[in-house]
Amino acid sequence: MDSRAPLVEVLLTFGIFFTPVFYDVRMLGDKGKWLLLNPAAPILDGLGACIALHQPPQLPWLAYGFGFGLVAVVGGYVFFKHLEPAFAESI
């Protein structure tokens, strides 16, 4: 078993609870902006603003979420291609 598995579980649990799905970021006041650093949060907050409040999403936050997601996908692809030759042997 990989020794990093408990760390991944803790980080995923932390990310789930600090992603504003069932609550609004504005409920937390000024501290709510820190939650928007989670790349999924601006997308979900913009979706909630469009559906529930009939407001347009904030484009800078959506650009941040999209940019972070794009960097994560490209970085993951490059990392995978770097480790691909030894991938089958390490499983």
Tab-separated table of N, CA and C in Angstrom, residues 28-85:
chain	number	residue	atom	x	y	z
A	28	LEU	N	-19.903	34.118	4.356
A	28	LEU	CA	-18.724	34.168	5.214
A	28	LEU	C	-18.061	35.541	5.242
A	29	GLY	N	-18.615	36.502	4.550
A	29	GLY	CA	-18.064	37.857	4.553
A	29	GLY	C	-16.752	37.947	3.798
A	30	ASP	N	-15.793	38.654	4.381
A	30	ASP	CA	-14.495	38.847	3.729
A	30	ASP	C	-13.696	37.554	3.647
A	31	LYS	N	-13.904	36.657	4.563
A	31	LYS	CA	-13.169	35.385	4.558
A	31	LYS	C	-13.636	34.464	3.431
A	32	GLY	N	-14.782	34.752	2.847
A	32	GLY	CA	-15.291	33.939	1.755
A	32	GLY	C	-14.430	34.008	0.509
A	33	LYS	N	-13.717	35.103	0.323
A	33	LYS	CA	-12.829	35.224	-0.848
A	33	LYS	C	-11.721	34.174	-0.809
A	34	TRP	N	-11.313	33.745	0.390
A	34	TRP	CA	-10.278	32.723	0.496
A	34	TRP	C	-10.776	31.383	-0.032
A	35	LEU	N	-12.063	31.122	0.134
A	35	LEU	CA	-12.613	29.870	-0.384
A	35	LEU	C	-12.634	29.849	-1.903
A	36	LEU	N	-12.677	31.019	-2.514
A	36	LEU	CA	-12.690	31.070	-3.972
A	36	LEU	C	-11.331	30.730	-4.584
A	37	LEU	N	-10.297	30.566	-3.761
A	37	LEU	CA	-9.008	30.117	-4.285
A	37	LEU	C	-9.053	28.643	-4.689
A	38	ASN	N	-10.030	27.912	-4.172
A	38	ASN	CA	-10.264	26.548	-4.616
A	38	ASN	C	-10.720	26.639	-6.079
A	39	PRO	N	-10.056	25.966	-7.019
A	39	PRO	CA	-10.397	26.143	-8.434
A	39	PRO	C	-11.820	25.737	-8.801
A	40	ALA	N	-12.449	24.873	-8.040
A	40	ALA	CA	-13.833	24.487	-8.338
A	40	ALA	C	-14.825	25.508	-7.799
A	41	ALA	N	-14.430	26.275	-6.801
A	41	ALA	CA	-15.345	27.212	-6.142
A	41	ALA	C	-15.844	28.328	-7.058
A	42	PRO	N	-14.997	28.991	-7.852
A	42	PRO	CA	-15.536	30.047	-8.715
A	42	PRO	C	-16.534	29.540	-9.745
A	43	ILE	N	-16.323	28.332	-10.221
A	43	ILE	CA	-17.238	27.769	-11.206
A	43	ILE	C	-18.592	27.486	-10.555
A	44	LEU	N	-18.567	26.869	-9.375
A	44	LEU	CA	-19.817	26.570	-8.674
A	44	LEU	C	-20.507	27.844	-8.192
A	45	ASP	N	-19.733	28.826	-7.747
A	45	ASP	CA	-20.310	30.089	-7.293
A	45	ASP	C	-20.945	30.840	-8.470
A	46	GLY	N	-20.281	30.825	-9.608
A	46	GLY	CA	-20.848	31.465	-10.797
A	46	GLY	C	-22.102	30.770	-11.278
A	47	LEU	N	-22.123	29.451	-11.195
A	47	LEU	CA	-23.310	28.700	-11.580
A	47	LEU	C	-24.479	29.015	-10.647
A	48	GLY	N	-24.189	29.078	-9.345
A	48	GLY	CA	-25.225	29.425	-8.378
A	48	GLY	C	-25.748	30.835	-8.577
A	49	ALA	N	-24.838	31.775	-8.911
A	49	ALA	CA	-25.260	33.154	-9.149
A	49	ALA	C	-26.160	33.241	-10.386
A	50	CYS	N	-25.843	32.469	-11.397
A	50	CYS	CA	-26.667	32.487	-12.619
A	50	CYS	C	-28.047	31.889	-12.375
A	51	ILE	N	-28.096	30.765	-11.701
A	51	ILE	CA	-29.367	30.058	-11.543
A	51	ILE	C	-30.234	30.683	-10.457
A	52	ALA	N	-29.678	30.903	-9.283
A	52	ALA	CA	-30.490	31.337	-8.148
A	52	ALA	C	-30.700	32.845	-8.108
A	53	LEU	N	-29.651	33.608	-8.432
A	53	LEU	CA	-29.727	35.062	-8.274
A	53	LEU	C	-29.955	35.803	-9.586
A	54	HIS	N	-29.924	35.098	-10.702
A	54	HIS	CA	-30.084	35.696	-12.030
A	54	HIS	C	-29.057	36.812	-12.263
A	55	GLN	N	-27.819	36.567	-11.844
A	55	GLN	CA	-26.719	37.506	-12.043
A	55	GLN	C	-25.667	36.845	-12.914
A	56	PRO	N	-24.930	37.630	-13.666
A	56	PRO	CA	-23.840	37.029	-14.446
A	56	PRO	C	-22.690	36.625	-13.522
A	57	PRO	N	-21.950	35.597	-13.881
A	57	PRO	CA	-20.810	35.201	-13.046
A	57	PRO	C	-19.695	36.233	-13.133
A	58	GLN	N	-18.847	36.247	-12.122
A	58	GLN	CA	-17.710	37.171	-12.115
A	58	GLN	C	-16.615	36.593	-13.010
A	59	LEU	N	-16.344	37.278	-14.095
A	59	LEU	CA	-15.421	36.748	-15.099
A	59	LEU	C	-13.985	36.569	-14.598
A	60	PRO	N	-13.434	37.457	-13.760
A	60	PRO	CA	-12.066	37.193	-13.283
A	60	PRO	C	-11.948	35.882	-12.498
A	61	TRP	N	-12.963	35.586	-11.667
A	61	TRP	CA	-12.909	34.341	-10.907
A	61	TRP	C	-13.089	33.133	-11.813
A	62	LEU	N	-13.945	33.240	-12.813
A	62	LEU	CA	-14.106	32.137	-13.758
A	62	LEU	C	-12.843	31.915	-14.577
A	63	ALA	N	-12.175	33.006	-14.949
A	63	ALA	CA	-10.911	32.877	-15.682
A	63	ALA	C	-9.858	32.202	-14.812
A	64	TYR	N	-9.857	32.540	-13.513
A	64	TYR	CA	-8.917	31.892	-12.590
A	64	TYR	C	-9.194	30.388	-12.521
A	65	GLY	N	-10.454	30.003	-12.343
A	65	GLY	CA	-10.805	28.586	-12.269
A	65	GLY	C	-10.452	27.844	-13.548
A	66	PHE	N	-10.758	28.458	-14.703
A	66	PHE	CA	-10.430	27.843	-15.990
A	66	PHE	C	-8.913	27.736	-16.177
A	67	GLY	N	-8.197	28.804	-15.838
A	67	GLY	CA	-6.733	28.794	-15.981
A	67	GLY	C	-6.075	27.757	-15.089
A	68	PHE	N	-6.531	27.671	-13.844
A	68	PHE	CA	-5.973	26.681	-12.929
A	68	PHE	C	-6.265	25.269	-13.428
A	69	GLY	N	-7.485	25.057	-13.916
A	69	GLY	CA	-7.838	23.749	-14.456
A	69	GLY	C	-7.011	23.387	-15.674
A	70	LEU	N	-6.780	24.363	-16.545
A	70	LEU	CA	-5.971	24.124	-17.733
A	70	LEU	C	-4.526	23.790	-17.367
A	71	VAL	N	-3.966	24.525	-16.406
A	71	VAL	CA	-2.600	24.242	-15.937
A	71	VAL	C	-2.533	22.851	-15.311
A	72	ALA	N	-3.564	22.459	-14.552
A	72	ALA	CA	-3.581	21.140	-13.925
A	72	ALA	C	-3.649	20.036	-14.968
A	73	VAL	N	-4.457	20.214	-16.005
A	73	VAL	CA	-4.572	19.189	-17.051
A	73	VAL	C	-3.266	19.069	-17.835
A	74	VAL	N	-2.695	20.188	-18.232
A	74	VAL	CA	-1.444	20.151	-18.999
A	74	VAL	C	-0.307	19.605	-18.128
A	75	GLY	N	-0.249	20.058	-16.879
A	75	GLY	CA	0.783	19.556	-15.970
A	75	GLY	C	0.644	18.069	-15.707
A	76	GLY	N	-0.585	17.589	-15.530
A	76	GLY	CA	-0.814	16.164	-15.332
A	76	GLY	C	-0.429	15.350	-16.552
A	77	TYR	N	-0.716	15.884	-17.740
A	77	TYR	CA	-0.340	15.190	-18.972
A	77	TYR	C	1.178	15.099	-19.120
A	78	VAL	N	1.862	16.192	-18.864
A	78	VAL	CA	3.326	16.198	-18.963
A	78	VAL	C	3.928	15.249	-17.926
A	79	PHE	N	3.398	15.274	-16.705
A	79	PHE	CA	3.885	14.383	-15.648
A	79	PHE	C	3.654	12.924	-16.021
A	80	PHE	N	2.471	12.621	-16.565
A	80	PHE	CA	2.187	11.256	-16.991
A	80	PHE	C	3.118	10.814	-18.110
A	81	LYS	N	3.327	11.671	-19.102
A	81	LYS	CA	4.217	11.312	-20.217
A	81	LYS	C	5.646	11.089	-19.735
A	82	HIS	N	6.042	11.824	-18.700
A	82	HIS	CA	7.388	11.657	-18.145
A	82	HIS	C	7.518	10.296	-17.447
A	83	LEU	N	6.470	9.857	-16.762
A	83	LEU	CA	6.518	8.600	-16.015
A	83	LEU	C	5.952	7.410	-16.781
A	84	GLU	N	5.463	7.615	-17.995
A	84	GLU	CA	4.803	6.563	-18.749
A	84	GLU	C	5.683	5.342	-19.015
A	85	PRO	N	6.973	5.493	-19.314
A	85	PRO	CA	7.772	4.274	-19.585
A	85	PRO	C	7.811	3.300	-18.409
